[in-house]
XYZ file of C-alpha atoms in Angstrom:
335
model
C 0.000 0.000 0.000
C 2.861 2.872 1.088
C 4.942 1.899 -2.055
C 1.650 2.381 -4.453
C 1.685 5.652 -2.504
C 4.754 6.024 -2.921
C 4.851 5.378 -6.919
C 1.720 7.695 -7.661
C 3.673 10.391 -5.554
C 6.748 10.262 -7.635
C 4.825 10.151 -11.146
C 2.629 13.055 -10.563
C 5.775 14.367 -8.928
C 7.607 13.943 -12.215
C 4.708 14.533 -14.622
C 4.372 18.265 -13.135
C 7.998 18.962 -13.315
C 7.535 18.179 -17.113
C 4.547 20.167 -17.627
C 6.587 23.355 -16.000
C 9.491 22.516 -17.930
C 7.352 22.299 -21.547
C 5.334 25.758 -20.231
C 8.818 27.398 -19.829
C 9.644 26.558 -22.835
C 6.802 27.552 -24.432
C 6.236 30.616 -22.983
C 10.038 31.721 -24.007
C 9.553 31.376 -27.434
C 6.413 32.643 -27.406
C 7.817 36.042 -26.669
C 10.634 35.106 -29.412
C 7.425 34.549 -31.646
C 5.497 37.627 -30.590
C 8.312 39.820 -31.636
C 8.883 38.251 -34.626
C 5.272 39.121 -35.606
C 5.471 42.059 -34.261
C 8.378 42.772 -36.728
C 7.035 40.977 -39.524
C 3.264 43.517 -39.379
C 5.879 46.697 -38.621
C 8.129 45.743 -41.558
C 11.186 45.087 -39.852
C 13.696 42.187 -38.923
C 13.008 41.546 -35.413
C 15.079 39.488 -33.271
C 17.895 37.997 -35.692
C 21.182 38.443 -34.269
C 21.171 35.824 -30.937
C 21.655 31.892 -32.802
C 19.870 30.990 -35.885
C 17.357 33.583 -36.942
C 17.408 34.448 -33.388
C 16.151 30.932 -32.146
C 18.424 31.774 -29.045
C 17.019 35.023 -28.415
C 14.748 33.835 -25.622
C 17.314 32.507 -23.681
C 19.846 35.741 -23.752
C 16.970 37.487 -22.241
C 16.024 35.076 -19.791
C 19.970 34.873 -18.382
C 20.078 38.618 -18.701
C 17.420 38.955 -16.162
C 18.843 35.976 -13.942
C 21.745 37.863 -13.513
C 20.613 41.038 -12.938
C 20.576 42.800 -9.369
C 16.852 42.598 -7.702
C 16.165 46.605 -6.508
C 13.622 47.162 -3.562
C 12.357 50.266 -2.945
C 13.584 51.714 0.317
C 9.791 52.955 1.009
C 8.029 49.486 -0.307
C 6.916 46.369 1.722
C 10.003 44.019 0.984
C 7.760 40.917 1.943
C 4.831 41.544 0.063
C 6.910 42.936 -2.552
C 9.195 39.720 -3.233
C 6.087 37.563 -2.790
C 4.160 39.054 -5.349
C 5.772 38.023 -7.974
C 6.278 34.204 -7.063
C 2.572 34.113 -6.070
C 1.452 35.069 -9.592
C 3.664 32.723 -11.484
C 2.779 29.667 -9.128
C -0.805 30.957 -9.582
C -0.305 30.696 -13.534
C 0.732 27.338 -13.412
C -1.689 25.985 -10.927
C -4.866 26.357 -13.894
C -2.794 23.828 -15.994
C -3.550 20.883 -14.011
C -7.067 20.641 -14.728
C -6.196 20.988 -18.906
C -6.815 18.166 -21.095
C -3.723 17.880 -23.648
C -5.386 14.294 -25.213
C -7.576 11.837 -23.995
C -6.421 10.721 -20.767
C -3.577 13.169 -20.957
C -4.330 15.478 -18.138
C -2.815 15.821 -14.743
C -5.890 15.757 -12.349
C -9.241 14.731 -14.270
C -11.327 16.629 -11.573
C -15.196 16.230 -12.338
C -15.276 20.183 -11.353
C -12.315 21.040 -12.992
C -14.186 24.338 -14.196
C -14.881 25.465 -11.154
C -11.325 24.501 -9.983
C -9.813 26.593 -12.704
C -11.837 29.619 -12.222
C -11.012 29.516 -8.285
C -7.589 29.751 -9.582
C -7.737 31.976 -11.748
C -9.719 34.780 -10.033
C -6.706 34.548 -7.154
C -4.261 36.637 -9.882
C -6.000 39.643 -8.900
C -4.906 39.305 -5.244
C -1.189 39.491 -6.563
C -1.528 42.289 -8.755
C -3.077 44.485 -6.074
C -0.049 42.769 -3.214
C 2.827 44.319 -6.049
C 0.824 47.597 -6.767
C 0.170 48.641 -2.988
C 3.607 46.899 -2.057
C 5.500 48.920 -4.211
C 4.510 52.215 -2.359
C 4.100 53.935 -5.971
C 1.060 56.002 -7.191
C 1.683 54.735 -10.576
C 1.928 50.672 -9.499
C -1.000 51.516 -7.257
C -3.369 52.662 -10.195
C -2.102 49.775 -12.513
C -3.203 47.144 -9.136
C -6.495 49.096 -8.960
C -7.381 48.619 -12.640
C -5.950 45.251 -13.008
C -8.182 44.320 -10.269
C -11.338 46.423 -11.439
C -10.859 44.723 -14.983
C -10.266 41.091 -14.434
C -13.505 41.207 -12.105
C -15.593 42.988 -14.487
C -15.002 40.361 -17.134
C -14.730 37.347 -15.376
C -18.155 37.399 -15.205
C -18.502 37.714 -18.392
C -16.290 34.987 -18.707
C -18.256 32.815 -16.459
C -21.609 33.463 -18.046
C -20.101 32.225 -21.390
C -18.311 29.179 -20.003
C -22.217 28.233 -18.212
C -23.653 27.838 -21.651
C -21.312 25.887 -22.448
C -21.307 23.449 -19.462
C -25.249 23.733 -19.855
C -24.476 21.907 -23.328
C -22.656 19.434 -22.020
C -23.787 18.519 -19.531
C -20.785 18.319 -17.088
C -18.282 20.433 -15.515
C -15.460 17.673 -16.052
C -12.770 19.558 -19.366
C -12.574 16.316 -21.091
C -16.099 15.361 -20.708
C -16.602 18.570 -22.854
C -14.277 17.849 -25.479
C -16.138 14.724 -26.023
C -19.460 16.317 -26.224
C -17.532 17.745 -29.336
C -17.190 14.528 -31.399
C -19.618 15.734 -33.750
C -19.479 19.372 -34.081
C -17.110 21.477 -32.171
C -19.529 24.196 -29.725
C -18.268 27.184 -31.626
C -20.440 26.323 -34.225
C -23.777 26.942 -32.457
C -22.130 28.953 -29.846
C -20.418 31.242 -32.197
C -21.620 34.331 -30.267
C -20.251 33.091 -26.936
C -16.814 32.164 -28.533
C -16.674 36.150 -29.804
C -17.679 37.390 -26.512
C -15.593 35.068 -24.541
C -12.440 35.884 -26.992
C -12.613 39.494 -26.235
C -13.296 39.222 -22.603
C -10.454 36.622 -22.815
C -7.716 39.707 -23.323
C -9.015 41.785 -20.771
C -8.542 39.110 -18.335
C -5.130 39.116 -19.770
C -4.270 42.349 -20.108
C -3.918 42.473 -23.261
C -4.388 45.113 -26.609
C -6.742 46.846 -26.651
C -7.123 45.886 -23.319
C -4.019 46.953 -21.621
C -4.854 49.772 -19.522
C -3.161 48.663 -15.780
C 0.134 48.619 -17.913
C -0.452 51.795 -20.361
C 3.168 53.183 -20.553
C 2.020 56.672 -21.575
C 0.266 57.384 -18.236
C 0.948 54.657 -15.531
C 4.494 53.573 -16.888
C 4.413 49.915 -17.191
C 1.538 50.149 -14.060
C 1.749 47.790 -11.397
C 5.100 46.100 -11.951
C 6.856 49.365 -12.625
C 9.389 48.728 -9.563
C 10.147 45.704 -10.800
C 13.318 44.129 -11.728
C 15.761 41.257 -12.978
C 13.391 38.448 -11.428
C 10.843 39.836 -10.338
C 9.877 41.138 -13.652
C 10.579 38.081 -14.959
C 8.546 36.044 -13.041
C 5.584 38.628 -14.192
C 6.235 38.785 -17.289
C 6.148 34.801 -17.347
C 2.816 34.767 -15.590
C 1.202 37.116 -18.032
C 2.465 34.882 -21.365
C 1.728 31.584 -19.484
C -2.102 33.074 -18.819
C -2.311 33.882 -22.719
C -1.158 30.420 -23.358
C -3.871 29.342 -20.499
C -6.736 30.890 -21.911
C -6.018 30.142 -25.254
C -5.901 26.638 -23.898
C -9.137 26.918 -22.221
C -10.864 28.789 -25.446
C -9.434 25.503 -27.431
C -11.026 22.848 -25.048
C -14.344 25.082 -25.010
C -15.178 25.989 -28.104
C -12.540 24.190 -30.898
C -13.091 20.401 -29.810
C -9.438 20.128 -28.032
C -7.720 17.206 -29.086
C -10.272 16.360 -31.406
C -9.345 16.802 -34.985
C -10.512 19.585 -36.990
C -11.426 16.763 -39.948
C -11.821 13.282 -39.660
C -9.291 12.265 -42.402
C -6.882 13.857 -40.455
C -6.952 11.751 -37.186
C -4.100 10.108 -37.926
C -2.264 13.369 -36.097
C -2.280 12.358 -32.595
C -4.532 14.620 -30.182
C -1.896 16.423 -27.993
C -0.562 17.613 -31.441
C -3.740 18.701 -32.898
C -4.538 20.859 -29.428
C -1.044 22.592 -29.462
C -1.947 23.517 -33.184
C -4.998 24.939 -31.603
C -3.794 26.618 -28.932
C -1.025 28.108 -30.715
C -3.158 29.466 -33.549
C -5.472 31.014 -31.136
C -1.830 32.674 -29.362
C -0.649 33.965 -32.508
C -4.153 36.316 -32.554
C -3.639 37.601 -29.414
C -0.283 38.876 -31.040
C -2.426 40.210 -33.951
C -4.507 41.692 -32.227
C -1.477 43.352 -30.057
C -0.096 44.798 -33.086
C -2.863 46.229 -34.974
C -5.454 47.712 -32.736
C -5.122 50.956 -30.783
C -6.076 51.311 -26.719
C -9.454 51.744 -25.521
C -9.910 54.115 -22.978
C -10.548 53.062 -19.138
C -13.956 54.181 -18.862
C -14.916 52.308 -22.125
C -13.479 49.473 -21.058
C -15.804 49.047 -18.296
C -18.676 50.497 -20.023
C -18.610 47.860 -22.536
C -17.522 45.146 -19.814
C -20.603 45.822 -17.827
C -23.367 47.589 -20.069
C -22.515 45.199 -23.128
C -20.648 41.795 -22.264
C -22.846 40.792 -19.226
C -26.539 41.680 -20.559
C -25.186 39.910 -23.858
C -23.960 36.682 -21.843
C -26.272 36.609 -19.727
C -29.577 36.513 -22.123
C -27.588 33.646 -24.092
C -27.462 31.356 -21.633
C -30.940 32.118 -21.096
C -31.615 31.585 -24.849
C -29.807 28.288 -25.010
C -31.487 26.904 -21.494
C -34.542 28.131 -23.232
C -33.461 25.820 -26.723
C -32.403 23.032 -25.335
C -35.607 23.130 -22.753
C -37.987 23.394 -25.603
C -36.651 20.483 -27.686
C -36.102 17.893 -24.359
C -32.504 18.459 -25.140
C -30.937 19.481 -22.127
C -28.623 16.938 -20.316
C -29.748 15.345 -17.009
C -26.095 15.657 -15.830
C -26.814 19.655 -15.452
C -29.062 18.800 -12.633
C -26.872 16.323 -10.684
């Protein structure tokens, strides 16, 4: 009995230091990537100088910051301050347990693994206000404010969209909804929830045209502005692993996961087909970075809570509504 405990231990041990290796990864050259896009819309090199076509680019930057001297404010809350950035990188790799990569490819297969992963991912905010206040700045302070004020506002937005979903299939469980996708992925009759949960999708990131805690014309980089060598990095890894993480989420939701996009193509094995997915999905956030200008603040909320909510909220309403009318809707909803 201890040495079966002891075996599952060490695997899931070993399985998570994998998963954090391959997100590292990832998430480095997905900055290499960015800029390269970046470059490529702005007509202009980009990163070409560091290894092959600047494959090594990543890694100069992430040994620059290694190296670098850590500056605390004499004025700022050194505890709070160091914390804040560990919490929200541990915090952006906690939502990837519950993500199905392939069928039976998933670290814990919770039955609420929704719920799980929006518990999780509504603790981010509590970071972002910890490095804003801790950093005794006016400028972090405002970023931490409208971080937080954002990422509630659309979150439940957010959570109104991912309900019609789960109302569809019938269960909370990630891979129980990719299955429910066997025959036609849910963007297809969800199409106005995938829109609406796209966009809300970069204001919980913080991205174009989204960015307002970390405008550099006003707040100057916002809440991490005291920031340095790790600590920065450590943000800066948090953000790009939550773009990765809600692209993820937007894939298993709404673009059948593993599943492949066409049957005579299912030869590709799943984990490969949801990585396509996932980075396709990335690659439009970086689009969408490049090409679209800044909304203002109060617009941002304005559309947040006059537009998203009413909007999400009267679709679930309309699908309960469907699936009600036709006997369609899944016992498992009830349970």
């Amino acid at each position: 009995m201890f040495n079966d405990l002891l075996i599952i231990t060490i695997s899931s041990i070993l399985k998570s230091l994998i998963l954090i290796v391959l997100l590292l990864v990832a998430v480095a050259y997905f900055t290499l990537i960015e800029r390269k896009i970046m470059a490529s819309i702005q007509r202009r090199k980009g990163p070409n100088v560091v290894g092959w076509f600047g494959l090594l680019q990543a890694v100069a930057d992430g040994l620059k910051l290694l190296i670098k001297e850590s500056v605390i404010p004499n004025n700022a809350n050194s505890t709070i301050f160091i914390l804040s950035p560990i919490f929200t990188f541990i915090i952006g790799l906690m939502g990837w347990v519950v993500m199905p990569f392939g069928s039976g490819a998933v670290l814990a297969n919770l039955d609420i693994g929704i719920l799980y992963f929006l518990a999780v991912s509504s603790l981010g905010v509590y970071t972002i206000i910890m490095a804003g206040w801790s950093s005794n700045s006016k400028y972090a302070f405002l970023g931490g404010l409208r971080s937080a004020a954002q990422m509630i506002s659309y979150e439940v937005a957010i959570g109104f969209a991912i309900i019609s979903v789960f109302i569809c299939a019938g269960s909370l469980n990630l891979s129980s909804v990719v299955y429910a996708q066997e025959r036609a992925f849910f963007i297809l009759p969800l199409f106005p929830m995938f829109i609406l949960f796209f966009i809300s999708a970069l204001a919980e990131t913080n991205r174009h045209p989204f960015d307002l805690p970390e405008a550099e014309a006003e707040l100057v980089s916002g809440y991490n502005v005291e920031y340095s060598a790790m600590g920065f990095a450590l943000f800066f890894l948090g953000e790009y692993a939550n773009i990765l993480l809600i692209s993820s989420l937007i894939v298993t939701l709404f673009l059948g996961g593993w599943l492949p996009v066409l049957s005579i193509l299912s030869f590709i094995p799943g984990p490969v087909w949801f990585g396509l997915k996932v980075a396709f999905l990335a690659c439009i956030f970086v689009i969408i970075r490049a090409v679209l200008p800044r909304f203002r603040y109060d617009q941002l909320m304005q559309i947040g809570w006059k537009v998203f909510i009413p909007l999400t909220l009267g679709w679930v309403i309309f699908i309960s509504g469907i699936l009600i009318a036709f006997d369609s809707l899944p016992n498992t909803v009830f349970l």
